[in-house]
Structures are given as C-alpha cells and as structure tokens.
CSV table of C-alpha atoms and ligand atoms in Angstrom, one decimal:
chain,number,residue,atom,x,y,z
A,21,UNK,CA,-7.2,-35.5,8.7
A,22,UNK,CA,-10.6,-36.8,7.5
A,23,UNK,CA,-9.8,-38.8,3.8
A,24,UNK,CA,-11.9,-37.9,0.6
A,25,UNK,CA,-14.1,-40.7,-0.6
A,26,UNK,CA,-13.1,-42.7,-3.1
A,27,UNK,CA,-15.5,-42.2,-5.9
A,28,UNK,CA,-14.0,-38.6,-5.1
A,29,UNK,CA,-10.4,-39.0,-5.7
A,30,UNK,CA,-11.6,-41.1,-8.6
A,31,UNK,CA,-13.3,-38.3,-10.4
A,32,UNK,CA,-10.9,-35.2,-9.5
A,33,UNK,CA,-7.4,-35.2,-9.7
A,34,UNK,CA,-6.8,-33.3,-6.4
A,35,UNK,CA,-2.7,-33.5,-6.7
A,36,UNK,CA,-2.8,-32.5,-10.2
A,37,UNK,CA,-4.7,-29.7,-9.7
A,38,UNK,CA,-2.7,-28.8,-6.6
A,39,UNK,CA,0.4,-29.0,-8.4
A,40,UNK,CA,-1.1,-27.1,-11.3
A,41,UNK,CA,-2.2,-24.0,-8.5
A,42,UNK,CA,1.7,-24.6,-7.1
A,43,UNK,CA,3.4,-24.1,-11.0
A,44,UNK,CA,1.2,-21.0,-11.9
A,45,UNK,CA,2.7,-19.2,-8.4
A,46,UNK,CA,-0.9,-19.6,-6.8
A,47,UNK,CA,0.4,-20.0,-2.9
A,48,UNK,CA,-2.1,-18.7,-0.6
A,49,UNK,CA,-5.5,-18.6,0.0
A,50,UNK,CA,-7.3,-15.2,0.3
A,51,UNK,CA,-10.7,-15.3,0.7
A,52,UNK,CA,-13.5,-18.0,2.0
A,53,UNK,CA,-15.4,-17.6,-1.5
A,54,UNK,CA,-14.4,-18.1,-5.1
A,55,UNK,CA,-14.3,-14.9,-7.4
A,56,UNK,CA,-15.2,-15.8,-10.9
A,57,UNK,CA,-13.2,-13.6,-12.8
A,58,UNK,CA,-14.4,-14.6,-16.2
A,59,UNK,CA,-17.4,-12.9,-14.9
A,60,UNK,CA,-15.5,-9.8,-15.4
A,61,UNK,CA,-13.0,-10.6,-18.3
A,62,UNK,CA,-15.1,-8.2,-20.5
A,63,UNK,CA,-14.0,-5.3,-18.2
A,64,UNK,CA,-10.2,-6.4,-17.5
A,65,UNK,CA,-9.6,-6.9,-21.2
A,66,UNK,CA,-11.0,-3.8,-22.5
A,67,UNK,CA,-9.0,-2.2,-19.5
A,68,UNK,CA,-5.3,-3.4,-20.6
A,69,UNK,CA,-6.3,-2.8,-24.3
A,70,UNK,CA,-6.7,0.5,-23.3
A,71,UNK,CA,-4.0,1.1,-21.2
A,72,UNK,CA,-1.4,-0.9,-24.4
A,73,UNK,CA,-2.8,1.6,-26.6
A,74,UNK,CA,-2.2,4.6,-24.1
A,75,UNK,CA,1.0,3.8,-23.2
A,76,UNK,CA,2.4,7.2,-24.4
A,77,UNK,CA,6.4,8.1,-23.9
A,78,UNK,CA,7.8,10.6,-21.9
A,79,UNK,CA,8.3,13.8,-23.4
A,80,UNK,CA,11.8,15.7,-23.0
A,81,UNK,CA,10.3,19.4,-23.0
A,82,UNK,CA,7.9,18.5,-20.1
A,83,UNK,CA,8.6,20.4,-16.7
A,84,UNK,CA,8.8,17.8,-14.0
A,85,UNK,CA,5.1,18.8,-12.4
A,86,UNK,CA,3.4,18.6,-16.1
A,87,UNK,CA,4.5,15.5,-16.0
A,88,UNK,CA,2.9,14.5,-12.9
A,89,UNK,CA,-0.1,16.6,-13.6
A,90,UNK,CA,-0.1,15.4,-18.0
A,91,UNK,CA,0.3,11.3,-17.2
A,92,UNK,CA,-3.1,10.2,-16.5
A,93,UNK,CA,-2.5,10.1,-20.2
A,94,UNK,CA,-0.5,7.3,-19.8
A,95,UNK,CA,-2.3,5.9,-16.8
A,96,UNK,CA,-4.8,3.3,-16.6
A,97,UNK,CA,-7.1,1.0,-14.6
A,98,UNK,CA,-6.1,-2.5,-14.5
A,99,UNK,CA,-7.2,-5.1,-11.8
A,100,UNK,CA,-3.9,-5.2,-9.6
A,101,UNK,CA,-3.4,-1.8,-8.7
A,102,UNK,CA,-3.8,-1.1,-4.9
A,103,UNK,CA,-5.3,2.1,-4.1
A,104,UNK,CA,-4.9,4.4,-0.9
A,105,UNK,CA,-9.0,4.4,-0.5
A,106,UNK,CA,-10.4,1.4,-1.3
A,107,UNK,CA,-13.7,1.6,-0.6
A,108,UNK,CA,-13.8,4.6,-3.2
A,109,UNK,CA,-12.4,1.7,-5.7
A,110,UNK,CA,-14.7,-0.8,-4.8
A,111,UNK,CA,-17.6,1.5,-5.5
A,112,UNK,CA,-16.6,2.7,-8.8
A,113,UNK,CA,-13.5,1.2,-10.3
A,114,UNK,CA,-13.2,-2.2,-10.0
A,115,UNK,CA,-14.5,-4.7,-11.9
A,116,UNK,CA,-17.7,-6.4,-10.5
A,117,UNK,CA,-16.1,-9.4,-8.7
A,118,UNK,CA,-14.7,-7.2,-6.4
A,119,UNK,CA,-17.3,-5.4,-5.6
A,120,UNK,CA,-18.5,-8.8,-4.5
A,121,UNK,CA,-15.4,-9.3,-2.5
A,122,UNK,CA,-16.6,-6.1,-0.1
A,123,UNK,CA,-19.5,-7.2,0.5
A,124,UNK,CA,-17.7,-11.1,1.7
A,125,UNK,CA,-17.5,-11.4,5.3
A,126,UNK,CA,-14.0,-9.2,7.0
A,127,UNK,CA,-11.0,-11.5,6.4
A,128,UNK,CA,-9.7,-13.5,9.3
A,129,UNK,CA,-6.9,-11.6,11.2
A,130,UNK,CA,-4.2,-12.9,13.8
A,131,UNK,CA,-5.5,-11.5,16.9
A,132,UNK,CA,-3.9,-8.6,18.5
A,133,UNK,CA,-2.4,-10.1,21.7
A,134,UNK,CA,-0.4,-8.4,24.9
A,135,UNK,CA,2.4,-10.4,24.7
A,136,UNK,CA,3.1,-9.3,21.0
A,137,UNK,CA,2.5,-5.8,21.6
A,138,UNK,CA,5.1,-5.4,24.0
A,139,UNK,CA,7.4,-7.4,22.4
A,140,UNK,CA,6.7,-5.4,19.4
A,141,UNK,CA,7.9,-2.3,21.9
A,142,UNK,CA,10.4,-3.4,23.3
A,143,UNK,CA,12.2,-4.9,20.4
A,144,UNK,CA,11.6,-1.9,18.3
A,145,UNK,CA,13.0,0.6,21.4
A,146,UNK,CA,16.3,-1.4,21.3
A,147,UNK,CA,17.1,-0.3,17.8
A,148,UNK,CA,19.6,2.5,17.2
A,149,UNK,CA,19.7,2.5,14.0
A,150,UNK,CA,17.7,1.8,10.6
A,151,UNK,CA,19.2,-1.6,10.4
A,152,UNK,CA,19.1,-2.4,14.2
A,153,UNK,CA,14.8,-1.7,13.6
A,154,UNK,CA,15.0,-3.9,10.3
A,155,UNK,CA,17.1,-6.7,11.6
A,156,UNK,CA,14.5,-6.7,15.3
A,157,UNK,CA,10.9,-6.5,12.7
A,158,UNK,CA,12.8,-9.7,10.5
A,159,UNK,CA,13.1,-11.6,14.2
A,160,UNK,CA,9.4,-9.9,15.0
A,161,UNK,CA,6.6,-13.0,14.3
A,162,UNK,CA,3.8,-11.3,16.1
A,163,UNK,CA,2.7,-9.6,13.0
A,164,UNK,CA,0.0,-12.3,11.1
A,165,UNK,CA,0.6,-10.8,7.5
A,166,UNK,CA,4.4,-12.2,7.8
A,167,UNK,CA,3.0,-15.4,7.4
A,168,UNK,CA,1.9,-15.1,3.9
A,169,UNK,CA,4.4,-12.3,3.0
A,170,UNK,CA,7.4,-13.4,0.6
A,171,UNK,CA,9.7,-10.0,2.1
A,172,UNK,CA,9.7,-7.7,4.7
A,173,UNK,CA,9.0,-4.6,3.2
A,174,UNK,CA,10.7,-1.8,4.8
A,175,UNK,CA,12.0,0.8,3.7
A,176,UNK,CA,13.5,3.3,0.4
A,177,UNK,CA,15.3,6.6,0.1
A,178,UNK,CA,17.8,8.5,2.5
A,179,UNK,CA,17.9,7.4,6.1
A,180,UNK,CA,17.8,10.7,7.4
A,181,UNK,CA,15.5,13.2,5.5
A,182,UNK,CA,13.4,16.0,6.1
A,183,UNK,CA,9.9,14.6,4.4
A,184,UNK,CA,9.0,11.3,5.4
A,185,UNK,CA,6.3,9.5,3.2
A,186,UNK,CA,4.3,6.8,4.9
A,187,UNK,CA,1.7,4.5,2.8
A,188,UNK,CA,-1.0,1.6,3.5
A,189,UNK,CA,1.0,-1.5,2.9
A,190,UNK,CA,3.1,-3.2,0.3
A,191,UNK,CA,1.7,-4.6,-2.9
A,192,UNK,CA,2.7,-7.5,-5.1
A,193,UNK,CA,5.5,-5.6,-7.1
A,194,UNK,CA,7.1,-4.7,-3.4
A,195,UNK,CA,6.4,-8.3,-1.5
A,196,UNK,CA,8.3,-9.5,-4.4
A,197,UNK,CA,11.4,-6.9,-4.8
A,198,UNK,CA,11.1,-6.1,-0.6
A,199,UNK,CA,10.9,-2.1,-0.9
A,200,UNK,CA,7.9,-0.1,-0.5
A,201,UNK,CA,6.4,2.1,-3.8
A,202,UNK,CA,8.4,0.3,-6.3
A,203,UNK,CA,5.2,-0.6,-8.7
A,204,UNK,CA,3.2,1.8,-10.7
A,205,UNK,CA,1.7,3.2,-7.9
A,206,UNK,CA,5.6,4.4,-6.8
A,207,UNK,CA,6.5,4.9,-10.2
A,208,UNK,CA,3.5,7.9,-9.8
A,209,UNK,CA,4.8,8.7,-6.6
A,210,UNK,CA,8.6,9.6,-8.3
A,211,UNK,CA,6.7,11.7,-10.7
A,212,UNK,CA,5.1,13.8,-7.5
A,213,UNK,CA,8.3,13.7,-5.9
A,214,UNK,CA,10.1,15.2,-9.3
A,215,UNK,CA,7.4,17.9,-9.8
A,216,UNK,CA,8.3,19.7,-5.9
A,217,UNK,CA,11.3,18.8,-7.1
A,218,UNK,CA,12.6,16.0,-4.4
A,219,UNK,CA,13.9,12.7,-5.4
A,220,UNK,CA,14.4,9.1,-3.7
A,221,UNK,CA,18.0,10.3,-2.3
A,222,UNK,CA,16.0,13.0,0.2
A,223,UNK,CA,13.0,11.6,1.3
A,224,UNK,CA,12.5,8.7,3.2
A,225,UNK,CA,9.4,6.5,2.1
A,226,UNK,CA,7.4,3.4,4.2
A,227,UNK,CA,4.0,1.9,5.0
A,228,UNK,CA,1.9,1.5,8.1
A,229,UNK,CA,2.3,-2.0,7.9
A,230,UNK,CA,5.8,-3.7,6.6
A,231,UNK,CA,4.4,-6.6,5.0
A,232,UNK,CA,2.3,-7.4,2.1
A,233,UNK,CA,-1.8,-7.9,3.3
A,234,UNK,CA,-3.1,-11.2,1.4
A,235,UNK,CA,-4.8,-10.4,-2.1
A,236,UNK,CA,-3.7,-6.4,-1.1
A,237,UNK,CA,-6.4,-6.3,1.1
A,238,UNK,CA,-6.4,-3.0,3.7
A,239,UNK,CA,-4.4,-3.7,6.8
A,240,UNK,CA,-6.5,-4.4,9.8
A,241,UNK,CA,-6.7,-2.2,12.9
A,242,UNK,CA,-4.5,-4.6,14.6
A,243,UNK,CA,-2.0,-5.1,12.1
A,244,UNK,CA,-1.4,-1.4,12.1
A,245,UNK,CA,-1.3,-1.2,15.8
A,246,UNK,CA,1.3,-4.4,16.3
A,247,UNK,CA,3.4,-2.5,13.8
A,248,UNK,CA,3.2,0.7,14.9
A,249,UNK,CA,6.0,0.6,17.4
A,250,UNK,CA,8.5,0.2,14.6
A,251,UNK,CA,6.6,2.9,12.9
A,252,UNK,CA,7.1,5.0,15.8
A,253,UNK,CA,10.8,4.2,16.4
A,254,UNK,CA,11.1,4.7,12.5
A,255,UNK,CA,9.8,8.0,12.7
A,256,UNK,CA,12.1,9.1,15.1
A,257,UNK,CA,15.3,7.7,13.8
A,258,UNK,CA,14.3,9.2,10.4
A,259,UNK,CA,13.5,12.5,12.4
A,260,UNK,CA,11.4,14.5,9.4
A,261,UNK,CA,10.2,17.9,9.5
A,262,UNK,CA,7.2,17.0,7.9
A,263,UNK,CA,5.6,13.6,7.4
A,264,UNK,CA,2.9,12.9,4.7
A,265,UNK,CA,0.4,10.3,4.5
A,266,UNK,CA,-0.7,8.5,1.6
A,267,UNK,CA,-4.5,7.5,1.0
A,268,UNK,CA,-7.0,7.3,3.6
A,269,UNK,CA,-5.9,4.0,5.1
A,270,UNK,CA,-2.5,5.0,6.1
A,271,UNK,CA,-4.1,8.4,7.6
A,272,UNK,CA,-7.2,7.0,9.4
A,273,UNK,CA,-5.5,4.6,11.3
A,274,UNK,CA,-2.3,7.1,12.5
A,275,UNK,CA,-5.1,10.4,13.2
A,276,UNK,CA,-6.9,7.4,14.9
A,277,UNK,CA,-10.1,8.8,12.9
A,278,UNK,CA,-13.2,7.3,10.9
A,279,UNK,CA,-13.3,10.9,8.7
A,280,UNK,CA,-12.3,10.1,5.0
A,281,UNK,CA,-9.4,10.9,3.3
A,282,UNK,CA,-11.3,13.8,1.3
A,283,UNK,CA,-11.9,15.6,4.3
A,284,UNK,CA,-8.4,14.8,5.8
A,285,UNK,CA,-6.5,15.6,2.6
A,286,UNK,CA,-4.3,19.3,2.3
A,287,UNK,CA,-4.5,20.0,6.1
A,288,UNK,CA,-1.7,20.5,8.7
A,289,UNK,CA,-1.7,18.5,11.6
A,290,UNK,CA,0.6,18.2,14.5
A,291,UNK,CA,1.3,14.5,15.2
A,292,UNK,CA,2.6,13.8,18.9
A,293,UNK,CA,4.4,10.9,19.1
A,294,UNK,CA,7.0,9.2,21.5
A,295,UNK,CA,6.9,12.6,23.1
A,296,UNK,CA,8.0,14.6,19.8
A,297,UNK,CA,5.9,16.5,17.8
A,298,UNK,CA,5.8,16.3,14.2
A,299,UNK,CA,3.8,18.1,11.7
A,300,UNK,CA,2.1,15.9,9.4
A,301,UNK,CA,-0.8,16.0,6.1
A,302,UNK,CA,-2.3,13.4,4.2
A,303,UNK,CA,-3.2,13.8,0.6
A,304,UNK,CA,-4.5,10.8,-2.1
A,305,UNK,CA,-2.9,7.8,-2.6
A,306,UNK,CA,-1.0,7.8,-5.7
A,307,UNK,CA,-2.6,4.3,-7.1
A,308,UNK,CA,-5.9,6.2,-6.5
A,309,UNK,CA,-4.7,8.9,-8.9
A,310,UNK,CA,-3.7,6.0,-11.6
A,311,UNK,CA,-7.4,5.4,-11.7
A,312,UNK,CA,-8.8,9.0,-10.9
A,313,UNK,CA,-6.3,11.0,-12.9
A,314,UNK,CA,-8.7,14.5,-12.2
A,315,UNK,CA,-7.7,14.1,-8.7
A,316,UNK,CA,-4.3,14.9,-9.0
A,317,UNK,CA,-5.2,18.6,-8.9
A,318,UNK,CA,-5.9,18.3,-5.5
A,319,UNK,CA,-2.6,16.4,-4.9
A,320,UNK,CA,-0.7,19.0,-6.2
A,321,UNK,CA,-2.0,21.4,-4.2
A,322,UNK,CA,-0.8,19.8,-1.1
A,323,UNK,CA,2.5,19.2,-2.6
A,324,UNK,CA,2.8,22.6,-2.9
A,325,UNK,CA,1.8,23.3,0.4
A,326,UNK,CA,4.8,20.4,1.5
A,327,UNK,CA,7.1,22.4,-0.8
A,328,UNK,CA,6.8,26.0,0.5
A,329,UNK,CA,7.4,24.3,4.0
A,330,UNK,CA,10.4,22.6,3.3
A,331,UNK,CA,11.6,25.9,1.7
B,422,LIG,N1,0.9,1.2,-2.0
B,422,LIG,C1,1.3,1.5,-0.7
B,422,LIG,O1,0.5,2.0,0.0
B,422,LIG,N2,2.5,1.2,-0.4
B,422,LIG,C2,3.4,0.6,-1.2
B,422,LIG,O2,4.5,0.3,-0.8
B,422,LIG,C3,2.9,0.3,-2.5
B,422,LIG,C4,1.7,0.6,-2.9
C-alpha cells in the first residue's frame, strides 16, 4: 500500500481518528461522499423534540384497531427509520442530506454470479425444515450484504402459519438483535397485527433479503434475486394461505414490476411459485406509516380485506 507523506501524518492523527470512528461503533463505510449532517441538525433536532414531547401512553379503553389507526399520535419522523418506499421519503421526509444521498451515484453491489445462484438453490432445496434453511443461508457467502451485516436476520413468529408477512430488509434495530420487524417500524406492525386481531404466535414474518443493506439502503436487484431461493423454500415450508408484502420494495421486486406501491397496494394477486400457487397483496410499509400517519387508512383497508380471508 502507497504510505501518506510525512508532512501528512505530521498534521492529522490518522490512528487517533481511526480509533476514535472504531470506539463510537462507526465500522463500515456506506457511501463514496461525505453527508454533512450538521447541515441538517436544524431539522433532526426539531424532529426528536417533537417526537419526546409526543410520546403519549397507551390507553386501556382503546380497541386494538384505534390503536393502530389513533398512534400517529405518538409517531414521529426521526432520521433512522427505514421506510418500505424510499423514494417517497427521499422526496418529502427526510432531511436534506439525504436527499443528496439519492441523487449520489447507485452503491457498489457484489455481482450477481452463476455459481452463487445455484448454490443459493441448491443449498436452500436441501432444507426440510426452518432451521435446516437457517443453518444452509448462515453457511451461504454468496450474498454481498453478509459482509457488512452483524446477524443473519431471518425470521419471527410461528413456523407454520396461515398469513406470511414479508418486508424489504432488516434495519439497524434487527442487524443488531438478529429478527426481522423488531424496531419501531415492527413495533407498528404488532399494532396492525393486534387490530385484525393476529399476533406474533400466528403469523410468520421475514424480508426479501435476510441481512441488513449498509446505511439501510434498498436491497439491489441482485441481492433480492441471490436470496430468493431461500425465500422460495421459506415460503413453502411456512405454506400460508395468504402472503402480504410490505412497502413497495419488497412487492416490486417479487411481482417483478416497476408499478409503485400505490398502485400495487389492496389488490389480490395469485403468486406462482415453486409450482404452488399462493395468493398474495401488498399494502404500505409500516415505517412509511410512522412518517405518513394519514396513510394508515388505506392500510387498514387491506387488512381488512386479509382478515375477512383468513375468516
Ligand atoms: N423494515 C423491513 O422491511 N424489515 C424489517 O425487518 C425491519 C424494517
């Protein structure tokens, strides 16, 4: 490796600021140009003030969908949240410097290759069981977000169950604790869940893509396809009646379809896969309603559709 000049090392610290990034938990690089987020402090701070002031507490004599439909009340907009439709955040919700980051050249993905693809196959058609498809996607390396993933992120709920929920991909809060929908985002989704009157013990919940993207970017094309065998497998040892997507990303890439999530939301669709047929809708991502609480309206619509099926 070429070494720094002199003068260089003379004037910086490079280890000290190295260690420095290593003791605040800053591991991997995400982008080819620096944010400035001071740029934006104006807008983060005035966000959590917000949100600290809103935090409201449950109320007992609340029926289980007010309380999905009420808590935009106690739901804000902070800078971490991942959303289902990012490009609808981007336009309107986040602060400036990430708008910046859209407009930043696509980030670098590990190429999708042959060999990995049918590896990918044939490791996830040897598994019989849930654990068997975890234990082959922890031996599995052909998937380039492992690399900067801390956990596998696979699965929550009942291994058998007759709704299967299926997201974009794991966020900080579930990199960290290695289960999908266990930040705020999940936290809404309980609160769906509750209102058609469903919880974690009979639904089976995952993502399109079982590890965390860097800096919760949207999972590439080929990140969704290299992990779609599992998917696929998953889906059949899980065998649900009904399958729902969650946000545009996790819908797009399994209709294989450029049509937004606004379109795609509410609608039956029969999903053919592995030979079986499923039937399948998509609705908003739950960290999109945390920042667009007036959408929920729509989401409870296609619950209720999901509910009078399952009757
Ligand atoms: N958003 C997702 O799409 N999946 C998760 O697991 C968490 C947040």
């Amino acid at each position: 490796m070429e070494k720094l000049p002199e003068n260089l090392l003379k004037t910086y610290n490079f280890r000290a600021v190295l260690s420095w990034y290593g003791e605040m938990g800053i591991d991997t690089a995400i982008g080819e140009q620096p944010i400035n987020w001071l740029e934006s402090a104006k807008t983060i701070d005035q966000s959590l003030i917000a949100r600290a002031r809103k935090k409201a507490k449950p109320r007992a004599d609340q029926s289980p969908a007010k309380a999905f439909l009420n808590s935009q009340k106690q739901q804000n907009n902070t800078a971490n949240d991942q959303t289902g439709d990012r490009k609808e955040q981007r336009k309107s919700l986040l602060p400036n410097s990430d708008q910046q980051r859209s407009v930043a050249p696509p980030p670098k993905t590990a190429p999708l290759t042959i060999p990995s693809l049918e590896l990918a196959k044939q490791l996830a058609s040897q598994g019989t069981s849930l654990t068997d498809l975890k234990n082959a996607l922890e031996s599995f390396d052909g998937c380039g977000l492992k690399r900067t993933a801390k956990n596998l992120v696979f699965s929550r709920g009942a291994e058998t169950a007759k709704l299967m929920i299926i997201g974009e991909a794991p966020g900080r809060d579930e990199d960290i604790v290695g289960k999908p929908f266990v930040g705020r985002a999940g936290e809404l989704l309980d609160k769906m869940l509750a209102a058609i009157k469903l919880e974690e013990s009979q639904v089976h919940i995952t993502n399109i893509v079982y590890w965390r993207p860097p800096g919760n970017r949207t999972p590439s094309a080929e990140e969704g396809l290299i992990c779609r065998p599992f998917l696929n497998r998953q889906i059949e040892l899980v065998a649900p009646e009904l399958i729902l997507f969650l946000g545009g990303a996790a819908a797009k890439q399994i209709y294989e379809t450029q049509t937004g999530i606004t379109k795609l939301r509410g609608k039956w669709k029969q999903l053919e896969i592995d030979g079986k047929s499923y039937q399948t809708m998509a609705t908003l991502h739950p960290a999109y309603l945390l920042r667009t609480p007036i959408a929920k309206r729509l989401v409870w619509q296609d619950l209720q559709k999901i509910q009078s099926s399952l009757q």
